[in-house]
């Protein structure tokens, strides 16, 4: 790591933030749109190295201690030289790199860092779309002018991330999100790659086709059989042959290679309206254990909360649906004075409604919960994402939930969960 933390590296304009209203009034065609993708380097491992100087410059594997079962969540670049990678069984990682430090994951610490990261991103554009715990797309079209150039903006962001978090990230900039993501991976770690429209033939087309977002091992194997090894070959391949092999996906695949049809960066508050958001669960057998029913209600509430937040909504009506083993079904709904978008609060309200209608000793077959009369939440004011006190209640709601959502989006419902012990 060559960059040294220094306060004066922070770009003065970055501190002031971007005038969101001004950006909204500027009209840009897709032709001149500039999209930046930012991805942290060896995220969990880099945080561990930051917090323990003895680990710096050494192979660090995060996912579990030596001898533990499980898989590698990530590892430092020093460990990657030994062939260790995410998803590899810990035992195999230990064989490949026995001298590495093996650490358990520390979700809370990573989440806290991710929250601060989003705060920094929002200083560079009001249009930020987080896609996982350590990466986001930013539509920087309207912000570039304030920094002089897209490169200067990216350098400023990278410096600020380093100065505030002592972590490096890699950024990619292009005229669409597919090439921006591709670009951010090209010079990892601590990379910055800019692809201009006229450079696509030189910078993108010669790259291996598997570098493209959406091209997994299986697709790459079929493409190779057709002699398509580079992105350029895929971009120019006869569409009818691609369709023969990939069906309707053939066209999409070619579009990705050409950087066409890539969707815009969508900040959460812009997503479309819905009337109600709910989930229900039918038990495989009849359930008399109310704790088990409550446990399920908590999981359903988390799913509902997550969908609400991902669409930028909160709602004031909670509806609980309960079906007994004889199929008698009840729905109980109540309008509340507050707006629900927090999992725990949805669950608590659902629990109250359940207690009001549940007839003791009757076996339950189905439980469901939904939130309706939805309001659009202004995420810019609701989720200001400044430096937070992790343990205060408003912080938990406003700062942690979005990151928990990102985690669940990427790694599934069970990656992080509220304690359900006190249901
Ligand atoms: P990635 O961005 O995929 O990986 P990374 O940041 O560790 O390394 P890179 O420099 O290549 O970007 O994922 C971000 C974090 O998500 C990673 O630090 C750990 C976690 N993660 C898992 O827990 N399991 C996984 O399989 C992957 C891929 C990531
Ligand atoms: Mg990363």
Short mmCIF file of C-alpha atoms and ligand atoms in Angstrom, two decimals:
data_model
loop_
_atom_site.label_atom_id
_atom_site.label_comp_id
_atom_site.label_asym_id
_atom_site.label_seq_id
_atom_site.Cartn_x
_atom_site.Cartn_y
_atom_site.Cartn_z
CA UNK A 1 0.00 0.00 0.00
CA UNK A 2 1.72 3.14 -1.14
CA UNK A 3 -0.76 5.82 -0.27
CA UNK A 4 -0.32 7.49 3.08
CA UNK A 5 -3.26 8.77 5.06
CA UNK A 6 -3.25 12.52 5.06
CA UNK A 7 -6.09 14.87 5.78
CA UNK A 8 -5.11 17.38 3.11
CA UNK A 9 -5.62 14.79 0.40
CA UNK A 10 -9.36 15.16 0.76
CA UNK A 11 -10.74 17.09 -2.14
CA UNK A 12 -12.39 20.26 -0.82
CA UNK A 13 -15.36 19.83 -3.11
CA UNK A 14 -15.88 16.33 -1.83
CA UNK A 15 -16.42 17.68 1.63
CA UNK A 16 -19.10 20.05 0.51
CA UNK A 17 -20.99 17.28 -1.22
CA UNK A 18 -22.92 17.39 -4.40
CA UNK A 19 -25.92 19.57 -4.91
CA UNK A 20 -28.52 16.92 -5.61
CA UNK A 21 -31.19 19.31 -6.77
CA UNK A 22 -28.86 20.86 -9.31
CA UNK A 23 -27.91 17.45 -10.63
CA UNK A 24 -31.54 16.48 -11.08
CA UNK A 25 -32.24 19.46 -13.28
CA UNK A 26 -29.41 18.62 -15.67
CA UNK A 27 -30.55 16.45 -18.53
CA UNK A 28 -28.10 13.94 -19.89
CA UNK A 29 -28.60 11.56 -22.72
CA UNK A 30 -27.33 8.02 -22.33
CA UNK A 31 -24.65 9.07 -24.79
CA UNK A 32 -22.73 11.20 -22.31
CA UNK A 33 -23.58 9.36 -19.12
CA UNK A 34 -20.64 8.46 -16.90
CA UNK A 35 -20.99 5.56 -14.53
CA UNK A 36 -18.48 4.64 -11.86
CA UNK A 37 -18.27 1.23 -10.19
CA UNK A 38 -16.34 1.04 -6.94
CA UNK A 39 -15.31 -2.21 -5.29
CA UNK A 40 -13.23 -2.51 -2.13
CA UNK A 41 -10.06 -4.58 -2.26
CA UNK A 42 -10.06 -7.82 -0.23
CA UNK A 43 -12.69 -6.12 1.90
CA UNK A 44 -12.99 -8.25 5.07
CA UNK A 45 -9.29 -9.14 5.06
CA UNK A 46 -8.20 -5.54 4.49
CA UNK A 47 -10.28 -4.43 7.48
CA UNK A 48 -8.59 -7.07 9.64
CA UNK A 49 -5.16 -5.94 8.44
CA UNK A 50 -6.04 -2.34 9.12
CA UNK A 51 -7.10 -3.11 12.66
CA UNK A 52 -4.16 -5.36 13.49
CA UNK A 53 -0.84 -4.00 12.18
CA UNK A 54 0.82 -7.39 12.72
CA UNK A 55 -1.30 -8.80 9.92
CA UNK A 56 -0.27 -6.20 7.34
CA UNK A 57 1.70 -7.53 4.41
CA UNK A 58 0.88 -11.09 5.44
CA UNK A 59 -1.49 -13.74 4.14
CA UNK A 60 -4.80 -13.35 5.97
CA UNK A 61 -7.75 -15.67 5.44
CA UNK A 62 -11.17 -14.68 6.74
CA UNK A 63 -13.92 -17.26 7.20
CA UNK A 64 -12.90 -19.31 10.22
CA UNK A 65 -10.03 -20.36 12.42
CA UNK A 66 -7.65 -23.19 11.60
CA UNK A 67 -9.26 -26.61 11.73
CA UNK A 68 -12.76 -25.14 11.57
CA UNK A 69 -15.20 -26.36 8.95
CA UNK A 70 -16.48 -23.83 6.47
CA UNK A 71 -15.29 -21.80 3.53
CA UNK A 72 -13.08 -18.82 2.89
CA UNK A 73 -15.10 -15.59 2.81
CA UNK A 74 -12.12 -13.71 1.40
CA UNK A 75 -8.38 -13.46 1.79
CA UNK A 76 -5.69 -10.81 1.50
CA UNK A 77 -3.84 -10.42 -1.78
CA UNK A 78 -0.80 -11.97 -0.06
CA UNK A 79 -2.82 -15.17 0.45
CA UNK A 80 -4.13 -15.08 -3.13
CA UNK A 81 -0.58 -15.69 -4.35
CA UNK A 82 -0.86 -19.17 -2.82
CA UNK A 83 -4.04 -19.90 -4.77
CA UNK A 84 -6.47 -19.23 -1.91
CA UNK A 85 -9.81 -17.70 -2.95
CA UNK A 86 -13.35 -16.97 -1.78
CA UNK A 87 -15.56 -20.03 -1.47
CA UNK A 88 -12.67 -22.47 -1.06
CA UNK A 89 -13.00 -24.90 1.88
CA UNK A 90 -10.92 -23.69 4.84
CA UNK A 91 -9.12 -27.05 4.97
CA UNK A 92 -7.93 -26.60 1.40
CA UNK A 93 -6.85 -23.02 2.14
CA UNK A 94 -4.85 -24.32 5.09
CA UNK A 95 -3.06 -26.82 2.86
CA UNK A 96 -2.25 -24.14 0.31
CA UNK A 97 -1.19 -21.50 2.79
CA UNK A 98 -0.45 -23.02 6.21
CA UNK A 99 1.24 -19.91 7.54
CA UNK A 100 -1.68 -17.60 6.93
CA UNK A 101 -3.60 -16.01 9.79
CA UNK A 102 -7.05 -17.62 9.85
CA UNK A 103 -9.73 -15.34 11.27
CA UNK A 104 -13.40 -15.64 12.00
CA UNK A 105 -15.67 -13.18 10.20
CA UNK A 106 -16.68 -10.16 12.20
CA UNK A 107 -19.89 -9.02 10.51
CA UNK A 108 -20.52 -6.08 12.78
CA UNK A 109 -17.14 -4.53 12.03
CA UNK A 110 -17.49 -4.96 8.27
CA UNK A 111 -21.02 -3.58 8.35
CA UNK A 112 -19.88 -0.52 10.23
CA UNK A 113 -17.18 0.13 7.63
CA UNK A 114 -19.64 -0.42 4.78
CA UNK A 115 -21.96 2.20 6.24
CA UNK A 116 -19.18 4.78 6.32
CA UNK A 117 -18.27 3.85 2.77
CA UNK A 118 -21.77 4.62 1.52
CA UNK A 119 -21.55 7.94 3.28
CA UNK A 120 -18.42 8.78 1.28
CA UNK A 121 -19.99 7.62 -2.02
CA UNK A 122 -22.94 9.92 -1.47
CA UNK A 123 -20.61 12.92 -1.42
CA UNK A 124 -19.74 12.21 -5.03
CA UNK A 125 -23.21 11.68 -6.43
CA UNK A 126 -26.79 11.59 -5.18
CA UNK A 127 -27.34 8.54 -7.40
CA UNK A 128 -25.68 5.67 -5.58
CA UNK A 129 -26.78 2.09 -6.02
CA UNK A 130 -25.11 -0.27 -3.55
CA UNK A 131 -25.01 -3.79 -4.96
CA UNK A 132 -23.26 -5.62 -2.16
CA UNK A 133 -21.48 -4.90 1.09
CA UNK A 134 -18.40 -3.54 -0.63
CA UNK A 135 -19.43 -2.32 -4.06
CA UNK A 136 -21.71 0.29 -5.58
CA UNK A 137 -22.50 2.03 -8.82
CA UNK A 138 -22.48 5.82 -8.89
CA UNK A 139 -23.92 7.88 -11.70
CA UNK A 140 -21.33 10.66 -11.69
CA UNK A 141 -22.53 12.40 -14.86
CA UNK A 142 -23.67 15.51 -13.03
CA UNK A 143 -20.74 15.67 -10.59
CA UNK A 144 -17.75 15.50 -12.92
CA UNK A 145 -17.69 19.20 -13.69
CA UNK A 146 -17.19 20.08 -10.04
CA UNK A 147 -14.04 17.98 -9.90
CA UNK A 148 -12.59 18.88 -13.29
CA UNK A 149 -12.64 15.42 -14.84
CA UNK A 150 -13.88 11.91 -14.14
CA UNK A 151 -10.34 10.85 -13.27
CA UNK A 152 -9.99 13.65 -10.71
CA UNK A 153 -13.33 12.75 -9.20
CA UNK A 154 -12.33 9.09 -8.90
CA UNK A 155 -8.92 9.95 -7.44
CA UNK A 156 -10.58 12.19 -4.91
CA UNK A 157 -13.03 9.46 -3.92
CA UNK A 158 -10.28 6.88 -3.63
CA UNK A 159 -8.19 9.22 -1.50
CA UNK A 160 -11.10 10.00 0.73
CA UNK A 161 -11.89 6.32 1.22
CA UNK A 162 -8.27 5.75 2.15
CA UNK A 163 -8.00 8.75 4.44
CA UNK A 164 -11.17 7.99 6.33
CA UNK A 165 -11.15 4.20 6.36
CA UNK A 166 -7.50 3.30 5.66
CA UNK A 167 -8.69 0.91 2.99
CA UNK A 168 -8.08 0.79 -0.73
CA UNK A 169 -10.69 0.37 -3.40
CA UNK A 170 -10.72 -0.08 -7.14
CA UNK A 171 -12.83 2.08 -9.40
CA UNK A 172 -13.92 1.76 -12.99
CA UNK A 173 -15.56 4.45 -15.10
CA UNK A 174 -17.34 4.00 -18.40
CA UNK A 175 -20.43 5.12 -20.29
CA UNK A 176 -22.46 2.15 -19.01
CA UNK A 177 -22.50 0.02 -15.89
CA UNK A 178 -21.32 -3.18 -17.57
CA UNK A 179 -18.05 -1.69 -18.74
CA UNK A 180 -17.70 0.30 -15.49
CA UNK A 181 -17.81 -2.95 -13.51
CA UNK A 182 -15.45 -4.61 -15.92
CA UNK A 183 -13.08 -1.65 -15.58
CA UNK A 184 -13.02 -1.68 -11.78
CA UNK A 185 -11.72 -5.25 -11.84
CA UNK A 186 -8.95 -4.68 -14.34
CA UNK A 187 -6.30 -3.09 -12.14
CA UNK A 188 -7.13 -4.47 -8.70
CA UNK A 189 -6.01 -3.76 -6.04
CA UNK A 190 -6.03 0.06 -5.68
CA UNK A 191 -6.90 0.42 -9.35
CA UNK A 192 -8.50 3.11 -11.44
CA UNK A 193 -9.48 2.30 -15.00
CA UNK A 194 -11.35 4.64 -17.28
CA UNK A 195 -12.89 3.42 -20.50
CA UNK A 196 -14.08 6.03 -22.96
CA UNK A 197 -16.53 5.18 -25.70
CA UNK A 198 -13.89 5.43 -28.42
CA UNK A 199 -11.54 3.15 -26.46
CA UNK A 200 -13.85 0.14 -26.31
CA UNK A 201 -12.25 -1.58 -29.30
CA UNK A 202 -8.80 -1.28 -27.74
CA UNK A 203 -9.49 -1.64 -24.03
CA UNK A 204 -12.52 -3.95 -23.89
CA UNK A 205 -12.74 -6.12 -26.98
CA UNK A 206 -9.39 -7.95 -26.53
CA UNK A 207 -10.33 -9.07 -22.98
CA UNK A 208 -11.32 -12.67 -22.22
CA UNK A 209 -15.06 -13.14 -22.45
CA UNK A 210 -15.28 -14.47 -18.87
CA UNK A 211 -14.40 -11.03 -17.54
CA UNK A 212 -17.88 -9.88 -18.53
CA UNK A 213 -20.53 -9.56 -15.86
CA UNK A 214 -23.07 -12.36 -16.34
CA UNK A 215 -20.70 -14.77 -18.11
CA UNK A 216 -20.22 -17.66 -15.70
CA UNK A 217 -18.16 -20.83 -16.13
CA UNK A 218 -20.85 -22.71 -18.08
CA UNK A 219 -21.56 -19.90 -20.51
CA UNK A 220 -17.84 -19.34 -21.02
CA UNK A 221 -17.38 -23.04 -21.80
CA UNK A 222 -20.04 -22.94 -24.53
CA UNK A 223 -18.64 -19.67 -25.91
CA UNK A 224 -15.17 -21.19 -26.07
CA UNK A 225 -16.54 -24.15 -28.04
CA UNK A 226 -17.80 -21.64 -30.60
CA UNK A 227 -14.34 -20.07 -30.72
CA UNK A 228 -15.53 -17.01 -28.84
CA UNK A 229 -12.71 -16.28 -26.46
CA UNK A 230 -12.76 -12.48 -26.35
CA UNK A 231 -15.44 -9.89 -25.67
CA UNK A 232 -14.85 -8.45 -29.14
CA UNK A 233 -15.60 -11.79 -30.81
CA UNK A 234 -18.83 -12.09 -28.84
CA UNK A 235 -19.81 -8.53 -29.76
CA UNK A 236 -19.45 -9.28 -33.47
CA UNK A 237 -20.58 -12.92 -33.61
CA UNK A 238 -23.56 -13.78 -35.87
CA UNK A 239 -26.61 -13.37 -33.68
CA UNK A 240 -28.54 -16.29 -35.21
CA UNK A 241 -25.82 -18.75 -34.16
CA UNK A 242 -25.73 -17.32 -30.63
CA UNK A 243 -29.51 -17.71 -30.46
CA UNK A 244 -29.20 -21.35 -31.52
CA UNK A 245 -26.94 -22.04 -28.58
CA UNK A 246 -28.30 -19.73 -25.91
CA UNK A 247 -31.94 -19.22 -26.97
CA UNK A 248 -33.32 -15.82 -26.07
CA UNK A 249 -30.29 -15.18 -23.86
CA UNK A 250 -28.11 -15.09 -26.97
CA UNK A 251 -29.18 -11.57 -27.81
CA UNK A 252 -28.69 -10.37 -24.24
CA UNK A 253 -25.25 -11.90 -24.15
CA UNK A 254 -24.21 -10.03 -27.27
CA UNK A 255 -25.69 -6.81 -25.95
CA UNK A 256 -23.62 -7.15 -22.77
CA UNK A 257 -20.47 -7.58 -24.85
CA UNK A 258 -21.34 -4.40 -26.75
CA UNK A 259 -22.20 -2.56 -23.54
CA UNK A 260 -25.72 -2.06 -24.87
CA UNK A 261 -28.98 -2.39 -23.00
CA UNK A 262 -27.25 -1.73 -19.70
CA UNK A 263 -29.68 -0.30 -17.22
CA UNK A 264 -29.27 3.04 -15.51
CA UNK A 265 -27.98 3.40 -11.98
CA UNK A 266 -31.03 3.52 -9.77
CA UNK A 267 -30.94 5.09 -6.36
CA UNK A 268 -33.42 3.39 -4.12
CA UNK A 269 -35.99 6.17 -3.98
CA UNK A 270 -36.58 6.10 -7.72
CA UNK A 271 -38.01 2.59 -7.85
CA UNK A 272 -41.57 1.98 -8.94
CA UNK A 273 -44.70 2.09 -6.80
CA UNK A 274 -46.37 -0.92 -5.24
CA UNK A 275 -49.55 -1.27 -3.24
CA UNK A 276 -48.59 -3.84 -0.65
CA UNK A 277 -45.60 -5.97 0.20
CA UNK A 278 -46.03 -9.26 2.00
CA UNK A 279 -44.81 -12.79 2.48
CA UNK A 280 -46.47 -15.93 3.79
CA UNK A 281 -45.33 -19.40 4.75
CA UNK A 282 -47.18 -22.71 4.72
CA UNK A 283 -45.77 -25.18 7.22
CA UNK A 284 -45.07 -28.69 5.99
CA UNK A 285 -47.14 -30.02 8.90
CA UNK A 286 -49.55 -28.57 11.44
CA UNK A 287 -47.73 -26.58 14.09
CA UNK A 288 -48.78 -26.30 17.71
CA UNK A 289 -45.54 -24.80 18.94
CA UNK A 290 -46.20 -21.07 18.93
CA UNK A 291 -42.50 -20.27 19.27
CA UNK A 292 -41.93 -21.95 15.92
CA UNK A 293 -44.74 -19.86 14.41
CA UNK A 294 -43.17 -16.69 15.86
CA UNK A 295 -39.79 -17.69 14.56
CA UNK A 296 -41.28 -17.93 11.09
CA UNK A 297 -43.10 -14.63 11.53
CA UNK A 298 -39.75 -13.00 12.32
CA UNK A 299 -38.20 -14.38 9.14
CA UNK A 300 -41.20 -13.23 7.09
CA UNK A 301 -41.01 -9.78 8.69
CA UNK A 302 -37.34 -9.52 7.75
CA UNK A 303 -38.17 -10.38 4.15
CA UNK A 304 -40.99 -7.84 4.05
CA UNK A 305 -38.76 -5.18 5.61
CA UNK A 306 -36.04 -5.84 3.13
CA UNK A 307 -38.35 -5.63 0.13
CA UNK A 308 -39.85 -2.42 1.45
CA UNK A 309 -36.46 -0.81 1.83
CA UNK A 310 -35.13 -2.06 -1.47
CA UNK A 311 -38.09 -0.43 -3.20
CA UNK A 312 -37.89 2.72 -1.13
CA UNK A 313 -41.16 2.32 0.77
CA UNK A 314 -42.57 2.28 4.25
CA UNK A 315 -46.20 1.50 5.10
CA UNK A 316 -48.70 2.16 7.86
CA UNK A 317 -51.01 -0.86 7.64
CA UNK A 318 -49.94 -4.26 8.93
CA UNK A 319 -51.97 -7.31 7.96
CA UNK A 320 -51.51 -10.67 9.61
CA UNK A 321 -52.83 -13.81 7.96
CA UNK A 322 -53.36 -16.97 9.96
CA UNK A 323 -54.65 -20.32 8.74
CA UNK A 324 -55.42 -23.17 11.11
CA UNK A 325 -54.94 -26.83 10.27
CA UNK A 326 -58.62 -27.15 9.26
CA UNK A 327 -58.04 -24.34 6.69
CA UNK A 328 -60.10 -21.80 8.60
CA UNK A 329 -58.34 -18.56 7.65
CA UNK A 330 -58.28 -15.21 9.43
CA UNK A 331 -56.78 -11.92 8.41
CA UNK A 332 -56.37 -9.17 10.92
CA UNK A 333 -55.30 -5.72 9.91
CA UNK A 334 -54.52 -2.55 11.74
CA UNK A 335 -53.52 0.95 10.74
CA UNK A 336 -50.74 2.41 12.84
CA UNK A 337 -49.65 6.00 13.32
CA UNK A 338 -46.04 5.22 12.40
CA UNK A 339 -44.50 4.11 9.11
CA UNK A 340 -43.05 0.61 9.10
CA UNK A 341 -39.91 -0.35 7.27
CA UNK A 342 -37.90 -1.85 10.10
CA UNK A 343 -37.99 -5.67 10.36
CA UNK A 344 -38.24 -5.72 14.13
CA UNK A 345 -41.08 -3.22 14.25
CA UNK A 346 -43.02 -5.09 11.56
CA UNK A 347 -42.51 -8.28 13.54
CA UNK A 348 -43.59 -6.70 16.84
CA UNK A 349 -46.77 -5.33 15.25
CA UNK A 350 -47.47 -8.70 13.63
CA UNK A 351 -46.98 -10.44 16.96
CA UNK A 352 -49.55 -8.17 18.62
CA UNK A 353 -52.07 -8.87 15.85
CA UNK A 354 -51.38 -12.60 16.13
CA UNK A 355 -52.03 -12.61 19.87
CA UNK A 356 -55.29 -10.78 19.32
CA UNK A 357 -56.73 -13.45 17.06
CA UNK A 358 -54.96 -16.70 17.87
CA UNK A 359 -57.20 -19.30 19.49
CA UNK A 360 -55.10 -21.28 21.92
CA UNK A 361 -54.30 -24.93 21.29
CA UNK A 362 -55.23 -24.76 17.60
CA UNK A 363 -52.59 -25.99 15.19
CA UNK A 364 -51.34 -23.46 12.65
CA UNK A 365 -50.92 -24.27 8.99
CA UNK A 366 -49.99 -20.91 7.48
CA UNK A 367 -48.72 -17.57 8.69
CA UNK A 368 -48.32 -14.43 6.62
CA UNK A 369 -47.62 -10.74 7.09
CA UNK A 370 -47.86 -7.76 4.81
CA UNK A 371 -47.40 -4.00 4.93
CA UNK A 372 -49.68 -1.76 2.89
CA UNK A 373 -50.65 1.87 2.39
CA UNK A 374 -47.15 2.50 1.25
CA UNK A 375 -45.31 5.77 1.33
CA UNK A 376 -42.21 6.61 -0.58
CA UNK A 377 -39.35 7.19 1.80
CA UNK A 378 -36.91 9.88 0.90
CA UNK A 379 -33.76 7.92 1.42
CA UNK A 380 -31.61 10.99 1.15
CA UNK A 381 -33.07 12.38 4.33
CA UNK A 382 -34.02 9.08 5.95
CA UNK A 383 -30.66 7.48 5.32
CA UNK A 384 -28.17 10.29 5.68
CA UNK A 385 -25.44 7.77 6.47
CA UNK A 386 -23.09 9.99 8.36
CA UNK A 387 -20.74 8.74 10.95
CA UNK A 388 -22.89 6.76 13.31
CA UNK A 389 -23.12 5.53 16.79
CA UNK A 390 -23.79 1.88 16.05
CA UNK A 391 -25.63 1.23 19.24
CA UNK A 392 -28.20 3.96 19.21
CA UNK A 393 -31.66 3.04 18.02
CA UNK A 394 -32.02 5.57 15.17
CA UNK A 395 -28.64 4.51 13.84
CA UNK A 396 -29.60 0.88 13.88
CA UNK A 397 -32.64 1.62 11.77
CA UNK A 398 -31.25 4.12 9.36
CA UNK A 399 -27.70 3.02 8.96
CA UNK A 400 -27.52 -0.68 9.55
CA UNK A 401 -30.62 -1.96 7.84
CA UNK A 402 -29.59 -0.97 4.32
CA UNK A 403 -26.28 -2.74 4.76
CA UNK A 404 -27.95 -5.82 6.25
CA UNK A 405 -30.14 -5.79 3.16
CA UNK A 406 -27.12 -5.69 0.89
CA UNK A 407 -25.62 -8.60 2.75
CA UNK A 408 -28.81 -10.63 2.42
CA UNK A 409 -29.11 -9.72 -1.26
CA UNK A 410 -25.70 -11.13 -1.92
CA UNK A 411 -25.41 -14.03 0.47
CA UNK A 412 -28.98 -15.00 1.30
CA UNK A 413 -31.38 -14.55 4.18
CA UNK A 414 -29.23 -16.31 6.75
CA UNK A 415 -25.99 -14.36 6.44
CA UNK A 416 -27.06 -11.90 9.12
CA UNK A 417 -30.04 -11.98 11.39
CA UNK A 418 -31.59 -10.36 14.40
CA UNK A 419 -31.55 -12.44 17.52
CA UNK A 420 -34.93 -14.17 17.67
CA UNK A 421 -34.46 -15.45 21.19
CA UNK A 422 -36.88 -12.98 22.69
CA UNK A 423 -39.78 -13.66 20.35
P1 LIG B 1 -15.64 -9.26 -3.15
O1 LIG B 1 -15.67 -7.82 -3.54
O2 LIG B 1 -16.07 -10.27 -4.16
O3 LIG B 1 -14.16 -9.67 -2.72
P2 LIG B 1 -13.08 -8.86 -1.91
O4 LIG B 1 -13.50 -7.46 -1.67
O5 LIG B 1 -12.70 -9.62 -0.68
O6 LIG B 1 -11.83 -8.91 -2.88
P3 LIG B 1 -11.63 -8.12 -4.27
O7 LIG B 1 -10.44 -7.27 -4.05
O8 LIG B 1 -11.39 -9.21 -5.27
O9 LIG B 1 -12.87 -7.35 -4.54
O10 LIG B 1 -16.51 -9.49 -1.87
C1 LIG B 1 -16.61 -8.53 -0.82
C2 LIG B 1 -16.66 -9.21 0.53
O11 LIG B 1 -17.75 -10.11 0.57
C3 LIG B 1 -15.44 -10.06 0.81
O12 LIG B 1 -14.39 -9.31 1.43
C4 LIG B 1 -15.97 -11.12 1.72
C5 LIG B 1 -17.40 -11.27 1.32
N1 LIG B 1 -17.57 -12.50 0.49
C6 LIG B 1 -17.97 -13.67 1.13
O13 LIG B 1 -18.23 -13.67 2.34
N2 LIG B 1 -18.11 -14.80 0.37
C7 LIG B 1 -17.82 -14.85 -0.96
O14 LIG B 1 -17.93 -15.91 -1.60
C8 LIG B 1 -17.40 -13.63 -1.61
C9 LIG B 1 -17.07 -13.63 -3.07
C10 LIG B 1 -17.29 -12.48 -0.83
MG1 LIG B 2 -14.28 -6.28 -3.21
#
